Short mmCIF file of C-alpha atoms and ligand atoms in Angstrom, two decimals:
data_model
loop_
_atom_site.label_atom_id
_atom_site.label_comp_id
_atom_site.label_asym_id
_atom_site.label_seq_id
_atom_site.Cartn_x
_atom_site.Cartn_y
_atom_site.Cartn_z
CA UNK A 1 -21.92 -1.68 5.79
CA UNK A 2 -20.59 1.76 4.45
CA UNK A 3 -20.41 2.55 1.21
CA UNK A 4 -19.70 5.27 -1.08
CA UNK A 5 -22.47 7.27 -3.15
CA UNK A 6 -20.84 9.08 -5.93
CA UNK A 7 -22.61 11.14 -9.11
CA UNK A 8 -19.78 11.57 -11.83
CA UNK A 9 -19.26 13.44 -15.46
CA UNK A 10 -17.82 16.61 -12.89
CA UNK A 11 -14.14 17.45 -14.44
CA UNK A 12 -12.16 17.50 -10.79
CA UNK A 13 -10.44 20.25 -10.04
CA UNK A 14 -8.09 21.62 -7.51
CA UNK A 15 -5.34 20.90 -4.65
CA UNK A 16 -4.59 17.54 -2.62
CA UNK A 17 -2.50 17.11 -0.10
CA UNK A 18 -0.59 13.13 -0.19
CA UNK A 19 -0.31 11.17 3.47
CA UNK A 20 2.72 9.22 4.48
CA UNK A 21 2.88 6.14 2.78
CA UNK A 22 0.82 3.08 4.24
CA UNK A 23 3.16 0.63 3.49
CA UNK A 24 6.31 2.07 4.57
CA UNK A 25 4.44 3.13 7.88
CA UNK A 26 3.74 -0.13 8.49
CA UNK A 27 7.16 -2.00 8.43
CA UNK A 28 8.53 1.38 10.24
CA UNK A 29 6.34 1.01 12.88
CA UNK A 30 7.43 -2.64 13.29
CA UNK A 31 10.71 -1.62 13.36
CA UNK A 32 10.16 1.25 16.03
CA UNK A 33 9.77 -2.09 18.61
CA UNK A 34 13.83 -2.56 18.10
CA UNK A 35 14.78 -0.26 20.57
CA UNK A 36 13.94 0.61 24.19
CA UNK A 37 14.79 4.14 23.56
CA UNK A 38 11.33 6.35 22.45
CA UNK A 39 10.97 7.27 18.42
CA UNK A 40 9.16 9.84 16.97
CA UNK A 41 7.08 8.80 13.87
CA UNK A 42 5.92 11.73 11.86
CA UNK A 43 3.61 11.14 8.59
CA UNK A 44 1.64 8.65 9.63
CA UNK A 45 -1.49 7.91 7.70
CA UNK A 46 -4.48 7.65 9.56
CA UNK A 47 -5.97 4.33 8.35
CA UNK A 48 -7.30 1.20 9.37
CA UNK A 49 -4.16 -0.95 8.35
CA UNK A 50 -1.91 0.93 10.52
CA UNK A 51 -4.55 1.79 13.47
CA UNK A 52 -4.51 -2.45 13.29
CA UNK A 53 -0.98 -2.52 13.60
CA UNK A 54 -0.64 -0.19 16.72
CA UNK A 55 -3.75 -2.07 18.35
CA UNK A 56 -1.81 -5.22 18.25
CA UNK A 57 1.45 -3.49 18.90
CA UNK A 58 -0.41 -2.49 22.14
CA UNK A 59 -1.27 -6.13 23.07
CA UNK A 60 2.29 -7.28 23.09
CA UNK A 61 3.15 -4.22 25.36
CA UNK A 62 5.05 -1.57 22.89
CA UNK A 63 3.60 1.89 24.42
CA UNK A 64 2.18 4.11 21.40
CA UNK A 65 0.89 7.67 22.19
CA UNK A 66 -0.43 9.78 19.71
CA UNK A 67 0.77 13.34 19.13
CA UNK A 68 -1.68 14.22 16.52
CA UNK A 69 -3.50 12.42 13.81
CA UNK A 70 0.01 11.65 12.19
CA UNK A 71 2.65 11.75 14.54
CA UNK A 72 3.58 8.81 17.26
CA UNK A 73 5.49 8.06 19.49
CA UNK A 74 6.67 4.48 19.88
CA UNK A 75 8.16 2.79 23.02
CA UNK A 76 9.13 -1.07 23.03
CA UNK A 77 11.17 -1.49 26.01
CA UNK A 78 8.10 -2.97 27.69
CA UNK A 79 7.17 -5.30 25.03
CA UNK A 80 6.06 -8.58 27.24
CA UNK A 81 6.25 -11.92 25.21
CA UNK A 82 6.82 -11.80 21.26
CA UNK A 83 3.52 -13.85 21.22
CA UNK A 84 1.12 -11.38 18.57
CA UNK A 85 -2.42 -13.06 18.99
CA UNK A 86 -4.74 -9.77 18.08
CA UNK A 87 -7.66 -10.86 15.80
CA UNK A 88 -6.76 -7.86 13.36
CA UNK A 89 -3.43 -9.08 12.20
CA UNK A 90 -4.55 -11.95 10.39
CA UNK A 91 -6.58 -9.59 8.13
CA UNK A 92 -3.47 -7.53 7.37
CA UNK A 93 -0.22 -8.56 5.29
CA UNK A 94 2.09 -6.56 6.96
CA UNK A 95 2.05 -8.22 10.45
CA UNK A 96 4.33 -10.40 8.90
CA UNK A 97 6.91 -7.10 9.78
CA UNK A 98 6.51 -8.12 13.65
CA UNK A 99 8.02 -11.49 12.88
CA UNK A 100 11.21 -9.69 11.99
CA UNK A 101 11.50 -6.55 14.22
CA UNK A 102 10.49 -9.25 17.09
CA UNK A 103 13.41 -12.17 15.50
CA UNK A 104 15.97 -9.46 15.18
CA UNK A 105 15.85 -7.68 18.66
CA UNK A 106 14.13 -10.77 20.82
CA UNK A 107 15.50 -13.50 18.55
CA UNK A 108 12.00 -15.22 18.91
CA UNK A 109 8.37 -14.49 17.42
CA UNK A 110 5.14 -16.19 17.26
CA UNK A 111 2.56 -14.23 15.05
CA UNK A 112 -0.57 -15.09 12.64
CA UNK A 113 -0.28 -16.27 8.81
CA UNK A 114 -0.24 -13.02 7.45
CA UNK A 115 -3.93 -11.98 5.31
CA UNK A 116 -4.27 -8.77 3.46
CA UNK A 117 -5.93 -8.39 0.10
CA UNK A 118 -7.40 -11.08 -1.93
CA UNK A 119 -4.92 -10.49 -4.87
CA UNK A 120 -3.76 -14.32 -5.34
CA UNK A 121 -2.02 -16.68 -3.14
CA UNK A 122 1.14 -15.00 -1.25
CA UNK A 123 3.44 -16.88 0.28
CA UNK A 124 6.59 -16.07 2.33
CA UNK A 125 8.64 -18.69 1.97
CA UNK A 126 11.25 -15.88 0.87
CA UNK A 127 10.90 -14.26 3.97
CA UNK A 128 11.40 -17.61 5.86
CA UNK A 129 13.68 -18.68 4.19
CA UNK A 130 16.14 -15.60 4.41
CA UNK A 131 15.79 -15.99 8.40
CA UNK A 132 16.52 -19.83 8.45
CA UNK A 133 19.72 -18.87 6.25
CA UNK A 134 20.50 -16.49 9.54
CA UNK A 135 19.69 -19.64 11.94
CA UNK A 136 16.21 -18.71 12.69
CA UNK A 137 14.26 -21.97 13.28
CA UNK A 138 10.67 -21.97 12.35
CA UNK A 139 7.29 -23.92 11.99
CA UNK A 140 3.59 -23.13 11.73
CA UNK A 141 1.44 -24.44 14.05
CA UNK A 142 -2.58 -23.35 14.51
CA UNK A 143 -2.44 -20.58 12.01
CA UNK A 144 0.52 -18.70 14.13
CA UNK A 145 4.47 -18.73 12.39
CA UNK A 146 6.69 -19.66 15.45
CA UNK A 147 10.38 -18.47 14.90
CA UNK A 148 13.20 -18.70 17.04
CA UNK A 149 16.94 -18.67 17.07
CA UNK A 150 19.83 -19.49 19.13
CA UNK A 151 22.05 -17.57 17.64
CA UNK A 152 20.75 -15.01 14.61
CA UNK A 153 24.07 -14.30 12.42
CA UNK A 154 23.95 -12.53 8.96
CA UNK A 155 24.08 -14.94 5.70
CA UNK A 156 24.06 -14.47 1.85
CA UNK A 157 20.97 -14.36 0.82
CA UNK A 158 19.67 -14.63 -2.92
CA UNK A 159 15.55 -14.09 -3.13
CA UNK A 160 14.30 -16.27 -5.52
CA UNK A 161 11.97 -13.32 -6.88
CA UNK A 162 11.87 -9.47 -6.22
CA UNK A 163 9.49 -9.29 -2.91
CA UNK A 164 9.05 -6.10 -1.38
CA UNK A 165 8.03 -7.84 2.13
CA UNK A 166 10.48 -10.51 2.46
CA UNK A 167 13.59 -7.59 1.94
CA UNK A 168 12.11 -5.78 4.17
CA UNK A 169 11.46 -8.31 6.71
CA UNK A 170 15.37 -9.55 6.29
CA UNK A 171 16.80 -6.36 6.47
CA UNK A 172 15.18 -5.36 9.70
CA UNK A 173 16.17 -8.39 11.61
CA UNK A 174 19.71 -8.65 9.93
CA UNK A 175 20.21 -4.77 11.29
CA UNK A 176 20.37 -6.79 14.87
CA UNK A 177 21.89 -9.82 14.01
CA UNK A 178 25.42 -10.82 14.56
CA UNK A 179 28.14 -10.01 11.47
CA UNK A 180 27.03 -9.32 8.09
CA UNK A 181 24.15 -10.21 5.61
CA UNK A 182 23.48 -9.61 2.08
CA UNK A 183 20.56 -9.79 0.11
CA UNK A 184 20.49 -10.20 -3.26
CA UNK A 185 17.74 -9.63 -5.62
CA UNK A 186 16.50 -6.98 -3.29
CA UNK A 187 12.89 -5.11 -3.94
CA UNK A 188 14.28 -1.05 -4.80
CA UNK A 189 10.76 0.40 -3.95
CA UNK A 190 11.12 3.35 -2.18
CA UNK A 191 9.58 2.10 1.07
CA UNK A 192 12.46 -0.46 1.05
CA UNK A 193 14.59 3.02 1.14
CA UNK A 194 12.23 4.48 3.43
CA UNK A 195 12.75 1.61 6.33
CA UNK A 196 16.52 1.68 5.56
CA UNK A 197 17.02 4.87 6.14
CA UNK A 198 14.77 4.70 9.36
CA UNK A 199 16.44 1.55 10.77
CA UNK A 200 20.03 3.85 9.81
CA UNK A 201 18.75 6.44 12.25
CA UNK A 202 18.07 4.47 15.16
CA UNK A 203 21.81 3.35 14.30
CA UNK A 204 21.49 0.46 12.12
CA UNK A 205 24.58 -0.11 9.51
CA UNK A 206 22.74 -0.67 5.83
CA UNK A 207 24.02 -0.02 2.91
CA UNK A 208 22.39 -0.17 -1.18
CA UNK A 209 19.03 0.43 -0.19
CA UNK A 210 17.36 0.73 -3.29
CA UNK A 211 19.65 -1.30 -5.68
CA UNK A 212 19.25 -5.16 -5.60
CA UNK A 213 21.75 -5.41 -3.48
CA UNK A 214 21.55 -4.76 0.46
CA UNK A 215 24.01 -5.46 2.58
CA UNK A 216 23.87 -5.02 6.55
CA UNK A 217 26.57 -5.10 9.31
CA UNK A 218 24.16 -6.23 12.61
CA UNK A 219 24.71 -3.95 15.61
CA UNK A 220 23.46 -4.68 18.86
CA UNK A 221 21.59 -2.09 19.79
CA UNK A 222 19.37 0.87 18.04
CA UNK A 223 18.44 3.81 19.71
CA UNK A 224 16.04 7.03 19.23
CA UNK A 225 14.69 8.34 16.21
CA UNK A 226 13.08 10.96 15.08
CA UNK A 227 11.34 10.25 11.42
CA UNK A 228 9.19 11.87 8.77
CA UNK A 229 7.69 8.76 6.73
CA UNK A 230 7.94 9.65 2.80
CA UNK A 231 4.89 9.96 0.65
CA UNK A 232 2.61 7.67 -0.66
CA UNK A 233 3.74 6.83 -4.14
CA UNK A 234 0.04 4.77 -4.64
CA UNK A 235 -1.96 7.79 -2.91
CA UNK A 236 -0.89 10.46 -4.99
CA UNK A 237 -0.76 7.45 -8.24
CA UNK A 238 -4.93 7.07 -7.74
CA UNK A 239 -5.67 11.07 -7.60
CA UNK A 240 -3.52 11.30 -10.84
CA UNK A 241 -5.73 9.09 -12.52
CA UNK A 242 -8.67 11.08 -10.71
CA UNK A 243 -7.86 13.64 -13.30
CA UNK A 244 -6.78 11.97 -16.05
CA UNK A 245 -10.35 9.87 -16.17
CA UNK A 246 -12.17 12.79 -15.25
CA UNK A 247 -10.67 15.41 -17.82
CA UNK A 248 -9.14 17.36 -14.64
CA UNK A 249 -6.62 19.67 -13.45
CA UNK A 250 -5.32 18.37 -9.93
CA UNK A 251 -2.41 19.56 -8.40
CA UNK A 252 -0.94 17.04 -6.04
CA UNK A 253 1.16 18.76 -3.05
CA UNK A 254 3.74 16.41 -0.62
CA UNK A 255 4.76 14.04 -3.46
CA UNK A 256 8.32 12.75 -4.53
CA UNK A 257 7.43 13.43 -8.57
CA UNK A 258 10.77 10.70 -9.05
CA UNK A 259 8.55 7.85 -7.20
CA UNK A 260 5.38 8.76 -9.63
CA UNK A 261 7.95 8.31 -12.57
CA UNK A 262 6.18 5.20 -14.05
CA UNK A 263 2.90 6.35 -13.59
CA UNK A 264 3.48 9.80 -14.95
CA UNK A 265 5.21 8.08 -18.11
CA UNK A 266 1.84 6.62 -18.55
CA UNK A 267 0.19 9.46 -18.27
CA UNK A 268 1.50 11.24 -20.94
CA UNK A 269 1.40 8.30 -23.25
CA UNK A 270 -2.86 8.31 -21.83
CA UNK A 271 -2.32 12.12 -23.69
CA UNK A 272 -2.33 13.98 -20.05
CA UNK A 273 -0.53 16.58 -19.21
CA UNK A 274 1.95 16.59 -16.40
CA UNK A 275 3.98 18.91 -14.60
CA UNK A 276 7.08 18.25 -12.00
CA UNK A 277 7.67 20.40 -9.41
CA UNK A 278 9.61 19.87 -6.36
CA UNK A 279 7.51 18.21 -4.10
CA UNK A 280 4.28 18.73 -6.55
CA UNK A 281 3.06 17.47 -8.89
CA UNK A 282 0.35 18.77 -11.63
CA UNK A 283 -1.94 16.18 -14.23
CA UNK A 284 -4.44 18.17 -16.56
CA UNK A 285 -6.41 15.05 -18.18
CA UNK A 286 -7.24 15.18 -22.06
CA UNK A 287 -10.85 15.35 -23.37
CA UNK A 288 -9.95 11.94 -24.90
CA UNK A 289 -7.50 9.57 -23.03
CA UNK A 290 -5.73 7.27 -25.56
CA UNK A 291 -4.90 3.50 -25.45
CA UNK A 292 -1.51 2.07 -24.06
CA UNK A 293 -0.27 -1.20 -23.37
CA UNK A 294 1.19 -1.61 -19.77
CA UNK A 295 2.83 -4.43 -17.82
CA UNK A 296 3.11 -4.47 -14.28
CA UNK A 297 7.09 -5.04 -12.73
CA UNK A 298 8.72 -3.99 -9.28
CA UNK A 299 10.14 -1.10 -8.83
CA UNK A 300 10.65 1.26 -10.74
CA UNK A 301 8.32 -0.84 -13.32
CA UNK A 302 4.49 0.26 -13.35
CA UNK A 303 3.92 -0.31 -9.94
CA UNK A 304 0.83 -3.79 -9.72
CA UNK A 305 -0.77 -1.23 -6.82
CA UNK A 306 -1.80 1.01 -9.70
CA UNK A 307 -2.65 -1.17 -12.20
CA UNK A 308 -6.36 -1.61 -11.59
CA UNK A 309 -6.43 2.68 -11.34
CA UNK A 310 -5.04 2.66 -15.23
CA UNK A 311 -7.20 0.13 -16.59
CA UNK A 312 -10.34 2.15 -15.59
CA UNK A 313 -8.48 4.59 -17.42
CA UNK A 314 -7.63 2.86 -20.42
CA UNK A 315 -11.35 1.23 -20.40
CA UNK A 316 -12.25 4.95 -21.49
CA UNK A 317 -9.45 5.44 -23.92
CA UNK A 318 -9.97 5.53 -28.13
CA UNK A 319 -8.60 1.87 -29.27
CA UNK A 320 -7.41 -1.36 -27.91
CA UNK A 321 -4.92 -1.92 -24.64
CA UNK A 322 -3.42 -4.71 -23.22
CA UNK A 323 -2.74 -5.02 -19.36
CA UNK A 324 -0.65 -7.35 -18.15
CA UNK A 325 -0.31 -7.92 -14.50
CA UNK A 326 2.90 -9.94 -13.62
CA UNK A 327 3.17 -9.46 -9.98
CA UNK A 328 -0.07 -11.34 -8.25
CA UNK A 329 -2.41 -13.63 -10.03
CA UNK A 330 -5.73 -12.73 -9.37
CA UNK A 331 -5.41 -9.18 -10.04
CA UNK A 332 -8.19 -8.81 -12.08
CA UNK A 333 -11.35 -9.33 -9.91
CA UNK A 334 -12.69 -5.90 -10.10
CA UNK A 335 -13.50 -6.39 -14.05
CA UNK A 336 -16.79 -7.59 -14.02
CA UNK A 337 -17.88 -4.78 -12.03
CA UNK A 338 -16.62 -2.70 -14.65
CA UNK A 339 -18.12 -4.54 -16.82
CA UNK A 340 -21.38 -3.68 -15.33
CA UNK A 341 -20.74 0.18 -15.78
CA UNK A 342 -20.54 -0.26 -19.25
CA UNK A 343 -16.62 -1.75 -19.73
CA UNK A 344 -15.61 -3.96 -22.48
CA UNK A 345 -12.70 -6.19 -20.80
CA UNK A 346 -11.43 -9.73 -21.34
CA UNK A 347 -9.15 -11.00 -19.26
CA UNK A 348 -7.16 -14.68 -20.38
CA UNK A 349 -4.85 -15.08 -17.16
CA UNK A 350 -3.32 -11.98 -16.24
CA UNK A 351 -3.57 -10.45 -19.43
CA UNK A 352 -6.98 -7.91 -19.99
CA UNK A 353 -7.72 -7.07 -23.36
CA UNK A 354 -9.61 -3.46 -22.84
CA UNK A 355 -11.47 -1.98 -26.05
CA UNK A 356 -11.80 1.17 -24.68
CA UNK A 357 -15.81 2.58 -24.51
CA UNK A 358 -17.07 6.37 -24.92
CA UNK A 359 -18.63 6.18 -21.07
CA UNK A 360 -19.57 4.29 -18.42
CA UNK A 361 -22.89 4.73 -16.79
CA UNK A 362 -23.09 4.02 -13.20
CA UNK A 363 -23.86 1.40 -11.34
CA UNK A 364 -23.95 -0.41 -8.10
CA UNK A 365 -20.69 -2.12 -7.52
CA UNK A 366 -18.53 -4.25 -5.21
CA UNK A 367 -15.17 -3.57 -3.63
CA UNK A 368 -13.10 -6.83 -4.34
CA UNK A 369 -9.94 -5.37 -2.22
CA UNK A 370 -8.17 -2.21 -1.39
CA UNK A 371 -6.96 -0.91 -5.01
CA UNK A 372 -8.83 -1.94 -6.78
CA UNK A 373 -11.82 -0.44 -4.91
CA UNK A 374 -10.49 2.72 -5.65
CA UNK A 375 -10.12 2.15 -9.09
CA UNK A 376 -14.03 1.79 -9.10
CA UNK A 377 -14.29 4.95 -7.30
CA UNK A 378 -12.41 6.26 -9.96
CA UNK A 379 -14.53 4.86 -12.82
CA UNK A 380 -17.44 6.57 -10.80
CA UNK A 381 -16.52 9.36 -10.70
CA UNK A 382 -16.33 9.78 -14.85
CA UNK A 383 -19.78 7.74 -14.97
CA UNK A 384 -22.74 9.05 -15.99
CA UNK A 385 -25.35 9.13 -12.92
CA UNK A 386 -25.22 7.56 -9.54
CA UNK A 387 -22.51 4.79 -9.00
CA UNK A 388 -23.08 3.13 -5.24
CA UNK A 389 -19.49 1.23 -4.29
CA UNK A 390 -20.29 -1.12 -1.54
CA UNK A 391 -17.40 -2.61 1.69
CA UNK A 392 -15.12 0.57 1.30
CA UNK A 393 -13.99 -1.08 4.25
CA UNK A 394 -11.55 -1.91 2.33
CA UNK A 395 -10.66 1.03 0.79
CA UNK A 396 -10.31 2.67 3.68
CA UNK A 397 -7.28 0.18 4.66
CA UNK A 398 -5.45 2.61 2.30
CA UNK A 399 -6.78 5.62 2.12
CA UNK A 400 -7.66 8.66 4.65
CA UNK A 401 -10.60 10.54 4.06
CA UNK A 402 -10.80 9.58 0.19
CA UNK A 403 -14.16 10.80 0.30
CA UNK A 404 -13.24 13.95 1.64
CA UNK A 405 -10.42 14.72 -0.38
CA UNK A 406 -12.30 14.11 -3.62
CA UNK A 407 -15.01 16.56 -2.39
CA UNK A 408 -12.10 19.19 -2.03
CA UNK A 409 -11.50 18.62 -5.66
CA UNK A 410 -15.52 19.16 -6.42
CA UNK A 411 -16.68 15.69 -6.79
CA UNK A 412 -20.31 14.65 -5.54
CA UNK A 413 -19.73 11.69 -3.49
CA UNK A 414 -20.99 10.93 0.07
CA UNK A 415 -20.10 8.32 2.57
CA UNK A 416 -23.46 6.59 3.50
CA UNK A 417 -24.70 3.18 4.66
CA UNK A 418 -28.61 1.58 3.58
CA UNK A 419 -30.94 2.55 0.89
CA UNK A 420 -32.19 5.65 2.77
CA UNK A 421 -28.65 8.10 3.09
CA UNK A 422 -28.88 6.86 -0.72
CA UNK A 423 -31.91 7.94 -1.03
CA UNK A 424 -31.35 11.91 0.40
CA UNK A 425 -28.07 12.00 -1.66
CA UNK A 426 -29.79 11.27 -4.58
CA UNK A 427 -32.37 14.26 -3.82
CA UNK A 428 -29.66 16.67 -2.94
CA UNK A 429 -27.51 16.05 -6.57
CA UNK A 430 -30.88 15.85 -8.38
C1 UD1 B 501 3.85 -5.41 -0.92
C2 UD1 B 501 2.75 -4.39 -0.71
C3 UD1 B 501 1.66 -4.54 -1.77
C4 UD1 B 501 2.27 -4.51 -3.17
C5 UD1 B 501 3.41 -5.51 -3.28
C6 UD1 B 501 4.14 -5.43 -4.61
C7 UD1 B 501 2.76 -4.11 1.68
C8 UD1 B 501 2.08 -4.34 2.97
N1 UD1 B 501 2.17 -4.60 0.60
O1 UD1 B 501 3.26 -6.68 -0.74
O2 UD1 B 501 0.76 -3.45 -1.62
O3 UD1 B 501 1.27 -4.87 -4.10
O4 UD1 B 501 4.38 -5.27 -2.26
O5 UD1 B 501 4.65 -4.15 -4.80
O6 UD1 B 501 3.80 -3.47 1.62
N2 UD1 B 501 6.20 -13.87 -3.13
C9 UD1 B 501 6.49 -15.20 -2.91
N3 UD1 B 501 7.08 -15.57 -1.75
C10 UD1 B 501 7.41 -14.67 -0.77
C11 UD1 B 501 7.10 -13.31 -0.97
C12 UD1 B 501 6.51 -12.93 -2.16
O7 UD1 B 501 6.21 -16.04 -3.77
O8 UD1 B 501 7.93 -15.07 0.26
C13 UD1 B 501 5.59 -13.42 -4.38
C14 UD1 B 501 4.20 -12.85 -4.18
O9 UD1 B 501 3.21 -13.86 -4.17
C15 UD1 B 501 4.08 -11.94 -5.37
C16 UD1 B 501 5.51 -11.39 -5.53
O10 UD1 B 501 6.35 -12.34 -4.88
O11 UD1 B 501 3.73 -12.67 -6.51
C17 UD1 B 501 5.75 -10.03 -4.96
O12 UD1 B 501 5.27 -9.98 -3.63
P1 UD1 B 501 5.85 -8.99 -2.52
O13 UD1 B 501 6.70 -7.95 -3.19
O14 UD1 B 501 6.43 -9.78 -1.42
O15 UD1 B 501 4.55 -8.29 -2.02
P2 UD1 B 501 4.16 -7.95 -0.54
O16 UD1 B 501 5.38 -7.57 0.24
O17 UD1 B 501 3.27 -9.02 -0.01
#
């Protein structure tokens, strides 16, 4: 098991270049299946969610050659069966993406229940139950979803609550469907945008991408593409906080400062400084952060992927905050490791009361899933002494070389695995 070895109190300091943003990447490379033609995917993080995807993308057939580290290039015309059996994609959420790209250009799909992070049960009966409204029959039988239709048409579609997936997974197979569809109650993150716009230049007709309402004419084919995938919104979110918790100065390079809006409106009310540039973006932390209340909402609300990231933050602040996480229920699994660095947290529900402490000292800590591992990251990296955060497995669903890019930035944190590597890092930091 590899884990990460970190000795805080260092002030971080520097540059950081943002990836492409995971979970646009992943419902874009989906979509890349749709056409026979090849498409050029630029941007793409380097990390085990998506390396999962394009493993199973292999199994059905879809040919995916690597340019570089983060550049593809993705052919489906020899996808075989819509059958997706690999192991992997019951770990991750997003294979649920396959159901659609597969339903809208194949009209059929078989793949897993979808897994991904322990945050509280997810369904999709929204998803399903946009693609029965456009005739798509389906069942679940030995773990797999089994969807098929006869005929897929467009439909009116009202979601019953704002889900990023189950727009996303409606949109891409209404782009191939016969007539029109609308979706109503849309999700407006910009990785809804991001897809849009994709599926638009392989020739797909979508309109209001990024208001709550969508509406697509289905054509019948999509062609080549050539695509850039936007930044990651949660990425550049975490290194923010970085410097906010550790009294920084970080200057964040490929960013879209309008996506980071929420977060950087927190920010300043935490006492940071922050400043905008074009595709930049600066946070100088405080010597002492101060307390906030925050609730988490869809876009462009607080985003839920941050909210473990700001209650380190706020666990460290002068006074009392309330978090309130109304997006997933069991958001909150992370606190008693906290806890054991030194927090004071109560969490009733999906509200956590945080009376914020002077320091944390550090500690040796479990990842609980992908966010909120790198919240503890963060909350070791302002701890006095050694903090050891075990199965960054799962942090490293989300984020290339974390370790790396916080060493850029002067932090003292190692990726190791057993008692010895501990052991030598300890020696070397003294
Ligand atoms: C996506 C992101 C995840 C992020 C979340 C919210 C990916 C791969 N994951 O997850 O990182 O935290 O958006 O921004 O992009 N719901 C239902 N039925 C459904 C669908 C959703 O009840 O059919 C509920 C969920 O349980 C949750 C809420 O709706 O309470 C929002 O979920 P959704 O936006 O769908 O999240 P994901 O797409 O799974």
């Amino acid at each position: 098991m590899e884990q990460y070895v970190i000795k805080g109190g260092i002030p971080l300091k520097g540059e950081v270049g943002i990836g492409g943003a995971k979970n646009a990447a992943l419902a874009i490379l989906a979509a890349a299946n749709m056409t026979d033609e090849t498409v050029r995917i630029e941007n793409l993080p380097d990390v085990r969610d998506i390396n999962a995807l394009i493993e199973a993308m292999r199994d059905i057939g879809t040919r995916v050659d690597r340019v570089d580290r983060h550049t593809v290039m993705v052919n489906g015309s020899c996808v075989e069966n819509c059958i997706v059996e690999n192991e992997n994609m019951k770990k991750i959420r997003a294979s649920y993406y396959l159901l659609g790209a597969l339903l809208g250009k194949y009209k059929k799909a078989q793949v897993p229940l979808p897994g991904g992070c322990n945050i509280g049960s997810r369904p999709i009966d929204q998803h399903l139950k946009g693609f029965k409204a456009m005739g798509v029959e389906t069942k679940i039988e030995h773990g797999f979803i089994i969807a098929k239709a006869k005929r897929l048409h467009g439909a009116h579609i009202f979601l019953d609550m704002v889900s990023v997936g189950a727009t996303i997974n409606i949109m891409m197979a209404a782009s191939m469907a016969e007539g029109n569809t609308t979706i109503e109650n849309a999700a407006k993150e910009p990785h809804v945008v991001d897809v849009a716009s994709f599926l638009n230049s392989m020739g797909a007709r979508i309109k209001g991408a990024g208001t709550d309402v969508i509406r697509v004419t289905g054509v019948q084919r999509l062609h080549k593409s050539d695509y850039s995938i936007i930044p990651d919104q949660i990425e550049a979110g975490t290194f923010m906080f970085v410097s906010a918790v550790t009294g920084g100065d970080v200057l964040l390079h490929n960013v879209i400062p309008k996506h980071l809006e929420a977060t950087t409106l927190k920010l300043l009310e935490l006492g940071c400084k922050v400043r905008e540039y074009d595709d930049a973006i600066q946070v100088i932390g405080p010597e002492k952060l101060h307390s906030t209340h925050v609730k988490t909402m869809p876009y462009p609300g607080f985003p839920t992927d941050m909210q473990p990231q700001i209650a380190v933050s706020l666990a460290l602040a002068d006074g009392t905050s309330i978090v309130t996480e109304s997006i997933f229920e069991n958001r909150f699994r992370y606190v008693d490791e906290l806890i054991r660095m030194g927090a004071s947290i109560k969490v009733e529900g999906n509200v956590a009361v945080i009376t914020g402490v002077d320091r944390f000292t550090g500690a040796h800590v479990n990842t609980p899933d992908l966010r909120a591992g790198a919240a503890l990251v963060i909350a070791g990296l302002a701890a006095e002494g050694i903090t050891i955060v075990d199965d960054i497995y799962y942090i490293e669903r989300g984020y290339e070389n974390l370790d790396r890019k916080l060493r850029q930035l002067g932090a003292k944190i190692e990726k190791v695995s057993g008692e010895k590597e501990i052991q030598k890092f300890r020696l070397k930091v003294g």
